[in-house]
């Protein structure tokens, strides 16, 4: 049993022995260095204290990486895998406290620093609270809630964190969602996939809008012999989800060479589209898609889900299956902005609550990314009008619930706007069943900027 392990007993004993308000140095010497890092599975040669992040004189408390036969991390200090930012017990890391917010901001800054490009995990702790963050490229999101550390759970928490770090999934799963239709979700999924493949990433896209099937139709994809519905309904894991995947490949001539671009598609099927929602809920769970995608997490760099508008079975399933949610909006459509706010303040927290309940509080759930304006060139007047609308939404939500949506709806540098020069580029490509980012340099530059803003480091 885990509770009988010597390191677990040592871990609990060290925790109990810490003074109530022990400063950082005491927490570090008496708890973190030994036995916490031992319990995480990192030896003395696999830890670098005061690791230089490469951004000015900034240093994170610890960087960790397992050694290889020819690469001792303490010696090379190359390619760190985990960063740890430590605080004393006299610093309040209770979720959403002022010190907590400052520490989260600090670890995110370190995770994106030049010497930390290889890092995939971040930990903040003061020995009273601990939280694990996942970094995938440029994307950082909570992997766990901010957890209370107690003598009766410290060994279990540490063991779960150790396993999460050891079994780092390759893929980032992204639901592209807005409760409002007509904001460019499908074209965003298709063209992000095209851009990511041109950056040599392996990508799977999923059409999870059976009623409209726009993604499947836009690419001219036909469902394979195994349907997505059959895979989701299968509770015995006898049907492999890979059998429902259809490759999408295009070849282009470039001077004397032929360049091939490809990504994989999980198309919808008519059987799934024709099932009434009340019957659907009795046959499938909103957890089914996430469970099935777990088997593909190490086969792809990115999994993009085209979620249906409205908040029903398909959109709930898509967001539940995702790590992060990308929310396209229109600067000239107040409904798309209001629905983005509803998604962030209501729907995503619902998913987080469900995921945390289902995992005994050890998984955070989907995280919203800041919104972006997806549309035609915006005038200064329209920009001011949209900015004022967003400020009103932020003020109203804060007044009603105390929730601050400003990190998602605005920034110090202003709202990020991605301006399509003309929808014609998208339309012409759709007629040819080809992503616009494969056909047109201007469309490619637009979606490449989008990918670099959110995902590519």
Tab-separated table of C-alpha atoms in Angstrom:
chain	number	residue	atom	x	y	z
A	1	UNK	CA	0.000	0.000	0.000
A	2	UNK	CA	1.128	3.531	-0.769
A	3	UNK	CA	0.646	4.617	2.833
A	4	UNK	CA	3.226	2.049	3.959
A	5	UNK	CA	6.039	3.304	1.709
A	6	UNK	CA	9.032	4.641	3.687
A	7	UNK	CA	9.152	7.826	1.591
A	8	UNK	CA	5.438	8.436	2.207
A	9	UNK	CA	5.884	8.068	5.955
A	10	UNK	CA	8.893	10.414	5.794
A	11	UNK	CA	6.851	12.860	3.716
A	12	UNK	CA	4.032	12.939	6.244
A	13	UNK	CA	6.432	13.223	9.163
A	14	UNK	CA	8.274	16.120	7.551
A	15	UNK	CA	4.973	17.890	6.831
A	16	UNK	CA	3.739	17.476	10.406
A	17	UNK	CA	7.060	18.759	11.761
A	18	UNK	CA	6.934	22.028	9.820
A	19	UNK	CA	6.139	25.120	11.915
A	20	UNK	CA	2.741	26.661	11.189
A	21	UNK	CA	4.176	29.745	9.476
A	22	UNK	CA	7.549	28.350	8.393
A	23	UNK	CA	9.376	30.706	6.001
A	24	UNK	CA	10.512	29.545	2.578
A	25	UNK	CA	13.997	28.468	3.682
A	26	UNK	CA	12.589	26.126	6.347
A	27	UNK	CA	10.016	24.646	3.958
A	28	UNK	CA	12.749	24.154	1.370
A	29	UNK	CA	15.328	22.499	3.640
A	30	UNK	CA	12.981	20.394	5.764
A	31	UNK	CA	10.324	19.389	3.248
A	32	UNK	CA	11.002	20.140	-0.422
A	33	UNK	CA	14.602	19.007	-0.981
A	34	UNK	CA	13.950	15.894	1.062
A	35	UNK	CA	11.493	14.190	1.069
A	36	UNK	CA	9.153	15.904	-1.467
A	37	UNK	CA	11.475	15.709	-4.474
A	38	UNK	CA	12.385	12.149	-3.493
A	39	UNK	CA	8.696	11.226	-3.529
A	40	UNK	CA	8.297	12.858	-6.943
A	41	UNK	CA	11.081	10.582	-8.164
A	42	UNK	CA	13.809	13.167	-8.824
A	43	UNK	CA	17.268	12.374	-7.445
A	44	UNK	CA	19.834	14.969	-6.341
A	45	UNK	CA	21.448	14.951	-9.804
A	46	UNK	CA	18.072	15.619	-11.411
A	47	UNK	CA	17.473	18.954	-9.656
A	48	UNK	CA	18.907	22.393	-10.340
A	49	UNK	CA	18.193	25.059	-7.688
A	50	UNK	CA	17.960	28.723	-8.684
A	51	UNK	CA	17.624	27.807	-12.358
A	52	UNK	CA	18.268	30.736	-14.699
A	53	UNK	CA	15.282	31.136	-16.993
A	54	UNK	CA	17.212	33.121	-19.602
A	55	UNK	CA	15.058	36.203	-19.180
A	56	UNK	CA	17.194	38.854	-17.503
A	57	UNK	CA	18.238	37.780	-14.026
A	58	UNK	CA	15.042	35.831	-13.355
A	59	UNK	CA	15.507	32.498	-11.617
A	60	UNK	CA	12.951	29.889	-10.701
A	61	UNK	CA	13.466	28.046	-7.413
A	62	UNK	CA	13.986	24.631	-9.018
A	63	UNK	CA	14.161	22.979	-12.415
A	64	UNK	CA	13.820	19.194	-12.660
A	65	UNK	CA	14.511	16.598	-15.331
A	66	UNK	CA	15.240	12.894	-15.242
A	67	UNK	CA	18.767	11.966	-16.313
A	68	UNK	CA	19.590	9.940	-19.380
A	69	UNK	CA	22.625	7.696	-19.796
A	70	UNK	CA	24.758	10.473	-21.246
A	71	UNK	CA	23.063	13.562	-19.884
A	72	UNK	CA	23.155	14.390	-16.169
A	73	UNK	CA	20.794	17.303	-15.637
A	74	UNK	CA	22.742	18.801	-12.735
A	75	UNK	CA	25.802	18.993	-15.003
A	76	UNK	CA	24.261	20.094	-18.306
A	77	UNK	CA	21.242	22.021	-16.972
A	78	UNK	CA	19.778	21.450	-20.448
A	79	UNK	CA	16.164	20.752	-21.463
A	80	UNK	CA	14.382	21.045	-18.090
A	81	UNK	CA	11.048	19.246	-17.818
A	82	UNK	CA	9.509	20.666	-14.620
A	83	UNK	CA	9.747	24.058	-12.884
A	84	UNK	CA	8.945	24.497	-9.190
A	85	UNK	CA	8.215	27.854	-7.596
A	86	UNK	CA	8.362	27.602	-3.816
A	87	UNK	CA	6.870	29.854	-1.168
A	88	UNK	CA	6.940	29.785	2.620
A	89	UNK	CA	3.980	28.822	4.758
A	90	UNK	CA	3.741	32.478	5.691
A	91	UNK	CA	2.623	33.212	2.093
A	92	UNK	CA	-1.074	32.620	1.398
A	93	UNK	CA	-1.525	30.407	-1.666
A	94	UNK	CA	-5.238	29.898	-1.144
A	95	UNK	CA	-6.956	29.851	-4.555
A	96	UNK	CA	-7.607	33.364	-5.873
A	97	UNK	CA	-5.803	35.105	-3.004
A	98	UNK	CA	-3.578	38.018	-3.969
A	99	UNK	CA	-0.418	35.983	-3.319
A	100	UNK	CA	-1.813	33.035	-5.266
A	101	UNK	CA	-2.521	35.198	-8.336
A	102	UNK	CA	0.962	36.725	-8.156
A	103	UNK	CA	2.611	33.296	-7.878
A	104	UNK	CA	0.610	31.893	-10.806
A	105	UNK	CA	1.664	34.886	-12.888
A	106	UNK	CA	5.255	34.252	-11.811
A	107	UNK	CA	5.323	30.549	-12.762
A	108	UNK	CA	3.681	31.281	-16.134
A	109	UNK	CA	6.332	33.904	-16.864
A	110	UNK	CA	9.084	31.404	-16.067
A	111	UNK	CA	7.455	28.661	-18.156
A	112	UNK	CA	7.593	30.881	-21.245
A	113	UNK	CA	11.179	32.076	-20.687
A	114	UNK	CA	13.919	31.316	-23.272
A	115	UNK	CA	15.698	28.584	-21.270
A	116	UNK	CA	12.410	26.839	-20.481
A	117	UNK	CA	11.079	25.942	-23.927
A	118	UNK	CA	11.389	22.235	-23.168
A	119	UNK	CA	9.479	22.524	-19.886
A	120	UNK	CA	6.084	20.842	-19.829
A	121	UNK	CA	5.036	21.166	-16.188
A	122	UNK	CA	5.036	23.842	-13.502
A	123	UNK	CA	4.392	23.448	-9.773
A	124	UNK	CA	3.631	26.084	-7.160
A	125	UNK	CA	3.574	25.116	-3.480
A	126	UNK	CA	4.107	26.425	0.034
A	127	UNK	CA	3.580	22.987	1.667
A	128	UNK	CA	0.026	24.031	2.591
A	129	UNK	CA	-1.230	24.214	-0.994
A	130	UNK	CA	-0.004	22.799	-4.269
A	131	UNK	CA	-1.035	23.209	-7.895
A	132	UNK	CA	0.244	21.580	-11.063
A	133	UNK	CA	0.254	23.428	-14.406
A	134	UNK	CA	0.684	21.929	-17.859
A	135	UNK	CA	2.561	23.748	-20.597
A	136	UNK	CA	2.113	22.675	-24.210
A	137	UNK	CA	4.024	24.909	-26.601
A	138	UNK	CA	2.820	28.386	-25.663
A	139	UNK	CA	-0.335	27.218	-23.916
A	140	UNK	CA	-0.356	27.040	-20.115
A	141	UNK	CA	-3.341	25.776	-18.147
A	142	UNK	CA	-4.036	24.273	-14.692
A	143	UNK	CA	-3.728	20.497	-14.618
A	144	UNK	CA	-5.101	20.304	-11.057
A	145	UNK	CA	-7.055	22.637	-8.807
A	146	UNK	CA	-5.124	24.431	-6.080
A	147	UNK	CA	-5.097	21.527	-3.614
A	148	UNK	CA	-4.928	21.585	0.174
A	149	UNK	CA	-1.976	19.592	1.499
A	150	UNK	CA	-2.675	17.563	4.642
A	151	UNK	CA	-0.817	14.746	6.409
A	152	UNK	CA	-3.490	12.230	5.373
A	153	UNK	CA	-3.359	13.135	1.658
A	154	UNK	CA	0.225	14.252	0.979
A	155	UNK	CA	1.491	10.860	-0.160
A	156	UNK	CA	-1.517	10.341	-2.475
A	157	UNK	CA	-1.257	13.846	-3.962
A	158	UNK	CA	2.467	13.488	-4.558
A	159	UNK	CA	2.005	10.069	-6.114
A	160	UNK	CA	-0.667	11.371	-8.497
A	161	UNK	CA	1.456	14.360	-9.491
A	162	UNK	CA	4.457	12.081	-10.044
A	163	UNK	CA	2.386	9.874	-12.350
A	164	UNK	CA	1.012	12.858	-14.280
A	165	UNK	CA	4.532	14.157	-14.896
A	166	UNK	CA	5.882	10.725	-15.794
A	167	UNK	CA	3.069	10.086	-18.289
A	168	UNK	CA	2.998	13.453	-20.033
A	169	UNK	CA	0.457	13.288	-22.885
A	170	UNK	CA	1.690	14.443	-26.266
A	171	UNK	CA	-1.491	16.119	-27.474
A	172	UNK	CA	-3.208	19.353	-26.532
A	173	UNK	CA	-6.967	18.985	-26.987
A	174	UNK	CA	-8.743	22.183	-28.027
A	175	UNK	CA	-12.492	22.727	-28.290
A	176	UNK	CA	-13.340	25.605	-30.624
A	177	UNK	CA	-16.641	26.831	-29.238
A	178	UNK	CA	-19.014	29.755	-28.953
A	179	UNK	CA	-22.650	29.425	-27.990
A	180	UNK	CA	-23.384	31.690	-30.973
A	181	UNK	CA	-23.217	30.262	-34.488
A	182	UNK	CA	-21.660	32.004	-37.473
A	183	UNK	CA	-18.443	33.104	-35.751
A	184	UNK	CA	-16.077	30.965	-37.841
A	185	UNK	CA	-15.563	27.900	-35.630
A	186	UNK	CA	-15.328	25.399	-38.488
A	187	UNK	CA	-12.996	27.482	-40.666
A	188	UNK	CA	-10.849	28.155	-37.593
A	189	UNK	CA	-10.497	24.410	-36.896
A	190	UNK	CA	-9.731	23.502	-40.501
A	191	UNK	CA	-7.215	26.259	-41.113
A	192	UNK	CA	-5.495	25.952	-37.742
A	193	UNK	CA	-4.988	22.282	-38.618
A	194	UNK	CA	-3.518	23.300	-41.969
A	195	UNK	CA	-1.129	25.798	-40.378
A	196	UNK	CA	-0.041	23.398	-37.644
A	197	UNK	CA	0.741	20.685	-40.196
A	198	UNK	CA	2.885	23.194	-42.097
A	199	UNK	CA	4.786	23.570	-38.814
A	200	UNK	CA	5.321	19.796	-38.867
A	201	UNK	CA	2.760	19.046	-36.163
A	202	UNK	CA	0.582	15.964	-36.270
A	203	UNK	CA	-3.065	16.992	-36.044
A	204	UNK	CA	-6.461	15.345	-35.634
A	205	UNK	CA	-9.647	17.357	-36.168
A	206	UNK	CA	-13.087	16.217	-35.050
A	207	UNK	CA	-16.455	17.219	-36.476
A	208	UNK	CA	-18.663	17.165	-33.390
A	209	UNK	CA	-21.513	19.156	-34.866
A	210	UNK	CA	-23.624	16.343	-36.353
A	211	UNK	CA	-26.582	18.562	-37.159
A	212	UNK	CA	-24.649	20.817	-39.540
A	213	UNK	CA	-21.645	18.632	-40.455
A	214	UNK	CA	-19.890	21.687	-41.900
A	215	UNK	CA	-16.376	20.462	-41.214
A	216	UNK	CA	-16.954	17.068	-42.841
A	217	UNK	CA	-18.646	18.631	-45.871
A	218	UNK	CA	-16.068	21.426	-46.224
A	219	UNK	CA	-13.316	18.866	-46.692
A	220	UNK	CA	-15.351	16.444	-48.802
A	221	UNK	CA	-14.728	13.676	-46.272
A	222	UNK	CA	-16.788	10.499	-46.168
A	223	UNK	CA	-17.189	8.486	-42.968
A	224	UNK	CA	-15.177	5.279	-42.868
A	225	UNK	CA	-16.429	1.759	-42.184
A	226	UNK	CA	-16.413	2.443	-38.451
A	227	UNK	CA	-18.550	5.380	-37.361
A	228	UNK	CA	-17.852	7.809	-34.543
A	229	UNK	CA	-21.208	6.852	-33.051
A	230	UNK	CA	-20.222	3.180	-32.852
A	231	UNK	CA	-16.974	4.101	-31.109
A	232	UNK	CA	-18.657	6.340	-28.562
A	233	UNK	CA	-21.365	3.781	-27.823
A	234	UNK	CA	-18.827	0.988	-27.289
A	235	UNK	CA	-18.358	0.581	-23.522
A	236	UNK	CA	-16.251	-2.565	-23.720
A	237	UNK	CA	-13.451	-0.818	-25.655
A	238	UNK	CA	-13.722	-3.463	-28.366
A	239	UNK	CA	-13.926	-0.874	-31.160
A	240	UNK	CA	-10.774	1.112	-31.850
A	241	UNK	CA	-11.393	4.829	-32.393
A	242	UNK	CA	-8.533	4.820	-34.904
A	243	UNK	CA	-10.777	2.843	-37.254
A	244	UNK	CA	-13.103	5.837	-37.554
A	245	UNK	CA	-10.313	8.241	-38.535
A	246	UNK	CA	-10.044	9.318	-42.175
A	247	UNK	CA	-6.787	10.864	-43.481
A	248	UNK	CA	-6.979	14.136	-45.410
A	249	UNK	CA	-4.018	14.648	-47.747
A	250	UNK	CA	-3.182	17.266	-50.365
A	251	UNK	CA	-0.171	17.467	-52.648
A	252	UNK	CA	1.172	20.731	-54.049
A	253	UNK	CA	3.887	21.409	-56.627
A	254	UNK	CA	6.660	23.709	-55.469
A	255	UNK	CA	9.270	24.334	-58.163
A	256	UNK	CA	10.679	20.865	-58.826
A	257	UNK	CA	9.292	19.305	-55.648
A	258	UNK	CA	5.951	17.899	-54.588
A	259	UNK	CA	4.963	18.913	-51.067
A	260	UNK	CA	2.442	16.814	-49.169
A	261	UNK	CA	0.358	18.181	-46.312
A	262	UNK	CA	-1.974	15.998	-44.285
A	263	UNK	CA	-3.991	15.766	-41.106
A	264	UNK	CA	-6.487	13.261	-39.767
A	265	UNK	CA	-10.243	13.762	-39.520
A	266	UNK	CA	-12.925	12.174	-37.368
A	267	UNK	CA	-15.985	12.908	-39.539
A	268	UNK	CA	-19.554	12.834	-38.303
A	269	UNK	CA	-21.949	10.171	-39.495
A	270	UNK	CA	-25.646	10.254	-40.308
A	271	UNK	CA	-26.423	7.732	-37.606
A	272	UNK	CA	-25.139	10.107	-34.937
A	273	UNK	CA	-26.903	13.065	-36.525
A	274	UNK	CA	-30.288	11.338	-36.644
A	275	UNK	CA	-30.493	10.262	-33.009
A	276	UNK	CA	-32.859	12.469	-30.947
A	277	UNK	CA	-31.095	14.142	-28.038
A	278	UNK	CA	-33.249	12.490	-25.362
A	279	UNK	CA	-32.319	9.064	-26.742
A	280	UNK	CA	-28.719	10.166	-27.200
A	281	UNK	CA	-28.371	10.848	-23.474
A	282	UNK	CA	-29.533	7.334	-22.618
A	283	UNK	CA	-27.071	5.684	-25.016
A	284	UNK	CA	-24.005	7.878	-24.523
A	285	UNK	CA	-22.344	9.851	-21.754
A	286	UNK	CA	-20.960	13.375	-22.115
A	287	UNK	CA	-17.741	11.782	-20.824
A	288	UNK	CA	-17.552	9.289	-23.723
A	289	UNK	CA	-15.597	11.464	-26.150
A	290	UNK	CA	-12.922	12.343	-23.603
A	291	UNK	CA	-12.538	8.711	-22.582
A	292	UNK	CA	-12.093	7.589	-26.186
A	293	UNK	CA	-9.656	10.392	-27.015
A	294	UNK	CA	-7.372	9.291	-24.179
A	295	UNK	CA	-6.282	6.421	-26.436
A	296	UNK	CA	-5.068	8.934	-29.056
A	297	UNK	CA	-3.312	11.447	-26.784
A	298	UNK	CA	0.157	10.186	-27.670
A	299	UNK	CA	-0.467	9.927	-31.416
A	300	UNK	CA	-0.971	13.644	-32.083
A	301	UNK	CA	0.436	17.032	-31.173
A	302	UNK	CA	-2.971	18.716	-31.424
A	303	UNK	CA	-6.561	17.482	-31.331
A	304	UNK	CA	-9.050	20.144	-32.475
A	305	UNK	CA	-12.789	19.708	-31.885
A	306	UNK	CA	-15.322	21.655	-33.931
A	307	UNK	CA	-18.067	22.016	-31.312
A	308	UNK	CA	-21.684	22.759	-32.138
A	309	UNK	CA	-23.276	26.031	-30.995
A	310	UNK	CA	-25.806	25.936	-28.116
A	311	UNK	CA	-25.090	24.153	-24.834
A	312	UNK	CA	-26.355	20.624	-25.376
A	313	UNK	CA	-24.933	17.124	-25.521
A	314	UNK	CA	-22.398	17.669	-28.306
A	315	UNK	CA	-20.976	20.966	-27.092
A	316	UNK	CA	-20.889	19.749	-23.474
A	317	UNK	CA	-19.047	16.600	-24.595
A	318	UNK	CA	-16.558	18.630	-26.664
A	319	UNK	CA	-15.695	21.012	-23.839
A	320	UNK	CA	-15.519	18.152	-21.328
A	321	UNK	CA	-13.031	16.376	-23.598
A	322	UNK	CA	-10.802	19.425	-24.016
A	323	UNK	CA	-7.845	20.880	-22.159
A	324	UNK	CA	-8.552	24.411	-23.376
A	325	UNK	CA	-11.393	26.213	-25.138
A	326	UNK	CA	-10.711	28.665	-27.966
A	327	UNK	CA	-13.571	31.142	-28.397
A	328	UNK	CA	-13.948	32.992	-31.726
A	329	UNK	CA	-16.108	36.127	-31.627
A	330	UNK	CA	-17.163	38.867	-34.048
A	331	UNK	CA	-16.416	42.504	-33.309
A	332	UNK	CA	-19.688	43.528	-34.957
A	333	UNK	CA	-21.859	40.889	-33.272
A	334	UNK	CA	-22.761	41.688	-29.664
A	335	UNK	CA	-24.431	38.269	-29.276
A	336	UNK	CA	-21.135	36.498	-29.959
A	337	UNK	CA	-19.472	38.600	-27.220
A	338	UNK	CA	-22.287	38.014	-24.731
A	339	UNK	CA	-22.267	34.289	-25.452
A	340	UNK	CA	-18.497	34.156	-25.000
A	341	UNK	CA	-18.998	35.690	-21.552
A	342	UNK	CA	-21.695	33.113	-20.709
A	343	UNK	CA	-19.363	30.315	-21.819
A	344	UNK	CA	-16.558	31.568	-19.560
A	345	UNK	CA	-18.626	32.434	-16.491
A	346	UNK	CA	-21.133	29.545	-16.579
A	347	UNK	CA	-20.520	26.653	-18.975
A	348	UNK	CA	-16.802	26.077	-18.490
A	349	UNK	CA	-17.065	26.234	-14.662
A	350	UNK	CA	-19.821	23.591	-14.923
A	351	UNK	CA	-17.401	21.324	-16.776
A	352	UNK	CA	-14.617	22.047	-14.282
A	353	UNK	CA	-16.905	21.113	-11.401
A	354	UNK	CA	-17.942	17.866	-13.084
A	355	UNK	CA	-14.350	16.900	-13.932
A	356	UNK	CA	-13.190	17.643	-10.396
A	357	UNK	CA	-16.019	15.594	-8.896
A	358	UNK	CA	-15.303	12.695	-11.232
A	359	UNK	CA	-11.555	12.713	-10.414
A	360	UNK	CA	-11.870	13.340	-6.663
A	361	UNK	CA	-10.613	16.868	-7.134
A	362	UNK	CA	-7.387	15.934	-8.925
A	363	UNK	CA	-8.188	17.260	-12.425
A	364	UNK	CA	-8.964	20.897	-13.095
A	365	UNK	CA	-11.091	20.608	-16.248
A	366	UNK	CA	-11.232	22.718	-19.397
A	367	UNK	CA	-9.728	26.216	-19.315
A	368	UNK	CA	-10.896	29.167	-21.401
A	369	UNK	CA	-8.351	30.944	-23.569
A	370	UNK	CA	-8.768	34.700	-24.147
A	371	UNK	CA	-11.282	35.460	-26.898
A	372	UNK	CA	-10.260	36.731	-30.310
A	373	UNK	CA	-12.117	38.744	-32.938
A	374	UNK	CA	-12.428	36.635	-36.052
A	375	UNK	CA	-13.609	38.816	-38.889
A	376	UNK	CA	-13.257	41.436	-41.548
A	377	UNK	CA	-10.935	44.417	-41.216
A	378	UNK	CA	-12.042	46.517	-38.274
A	379	UNK	CA	-12.232	50.327	-38.322
A	380	UNK	CA	-11.130	52.468	-35.398
A	381	UNK	CA	-14.749	53.361	-34.713
A	382	UNK	CA	-15.790	49.710	-34.690
A	383	UNK	CA	-12.868	48.847	-32.428
A	384	UNK	CA	-13.934	51.482	-29.898
A	385	UNK	CA	-17.536	50.288	-30.064
A	386	UNK	CA	-16.542	46.656	-29.492
A	387	UNK	CA	-14.151	47.588	-26.679
A	388	UNK	CA	-16.870	49.565	-24.903
A	389	UNK	CA	-19.297	46.655	-25.285
A	390	UNK	CA	-16.786	44.304	-23.722
A	391	UNK	CA	-16.136	46.690	-20.828
A	392	UNK	CA	-19.859	46.782	-20.118
A	393	UNK	CA	-20.045	42.981	-20.140
A	394	UNK	CA	-17.078	42.766	-17.738
A	395	UNK	CA	-18.627	45.338	-15.389
A	396	UNK	CA	-22.021	43.636	-15.453
A	397	UNK	CA	-20.632	40.168	-14.716
A	398	UNK	CA	-18.437	41.505	-11.909
A	399	UNK	CA	-21.414	43.309	-10.400
A	400	UNK	CA	-23.644	40.221	-10.590
A	401	UNK	CA	-21.208	37.513	-9.522
A	402	UNK	CA	-17.915	39.106	-8.518
A	403	UNK	CA	-16.203	37.194	-11.342
A	404	UNK	CA	-13.530	39.111	-13.261
A	405	UNK	CA	-13.673	38.270	-16.960
A	406	UNK	CA	-11.086	40.858	-17.992
A	407	UNK	CA	-8.240	38.279	-18.429
A	408	UNK	CA	-10.415	36.520	-21.031
A	409	UNK	CA	-12.097	39.459	-22.730
A	410	UNK	CA	-9.458	42.170	-22.737
A	411	UNK	CA	-5.761	42.834	-22.105
A	412	UNK	CA	-3.435	45.733	-21.311
A	413	UNK	CA	-2.473	45.939	-24.971
A	414	UNK	CA	-6.077	45.830	-26.144
A	415	UNK	CA	-8.227	43.025	-27.501
A	416	UNK	CA	-6.447	40.754	-29.944
A	417	UNK	CA	-7.994	41.099	-33.380
A	418	UNK	CA	-7.258	38.805	-36.299
A	419	UNK	CA	-8.398	40.539	-39.444
A	420	UNK	CA	-9.279	38.474	-42.484
A	421	UNK	CA	-8.626	40.656	-45.553
A	422	UNK	CA	-11.580	39.047	-47.297
A	423	UNK	CA	-13.898	36.121	-46.663
A	424	UNK	CA	-13.506	35.373	-50.363
A	425	UNK	CA	-10.269	33.505	-49.660
A	426	UNK	CA	-12.139	31.206	-47.305
A	427	UNK	CA	-15.116	30.821	-49.635
A	428	UNK	CA	-13.100	29.939	-52.740
A	429	UNK	CA	-11.083	27.345	-50.838
A	430	UNK	CA	-14.266	25.790	-49.427
A	431	UNK	CA	-15.614	25.247	-52.964
A	432	UNK	CA	-12.456	23.286	-53.732
A	433	UNK	CA	-12.629	21.326	-50.435
A	434	UNK	CA	-9.187	22.650	-49.459
A	435	UNK	CA	-8.191	24.659	-46.360
A	436	UNK	CA	-7.615	28.289	-47.327
A	437	UNK	CA	-4.298	28.215	-45.451
A	438	UNK	CA	-3.035	25.657	-47.998
A	439	UNK	CA	-4.184	27.675	-50.996
A	440	UNK	CA	-3.624	31.323	-50.197
A	441	UNK	CA	-0.638	33.143	-48.655
A	442	UNK	CA	-2.804	35.827	-47.081
A	443	UNK	CA	-5.098	33.278	-45.466
A	444	UNK	CA	-2.059	31.327	-44.288
A	445	UNK	CA	-0.518	34.395	-42.662
A	446	UNK	CA	-3.785	35.105	-40.827
A	447	UNK	CA	-4.100	31.626	-39.349
A	448	UNK	CA	-0.348	31.367	-38.717
A	449	UNK	CA	-0.593	34.510	-36.586
A	450	UNK	CA	-3.504	32.938	-34.735
A	451	UNK	CA	-1.546	29.721	-34.106
A	452	UNK	CA	1.494	31.646	-32.878
A	453	UNK	CA	-0.632	33.804	-30.590
A	454	UNK	CA	-2.119	30.845	-28.744
A	455	UNK	CA	-0.183	27.663	-29.380
A	456	UNK	CA	3.214	27.729	-31.072
A	457	UNK	CA	6.182	28.765	-28.939
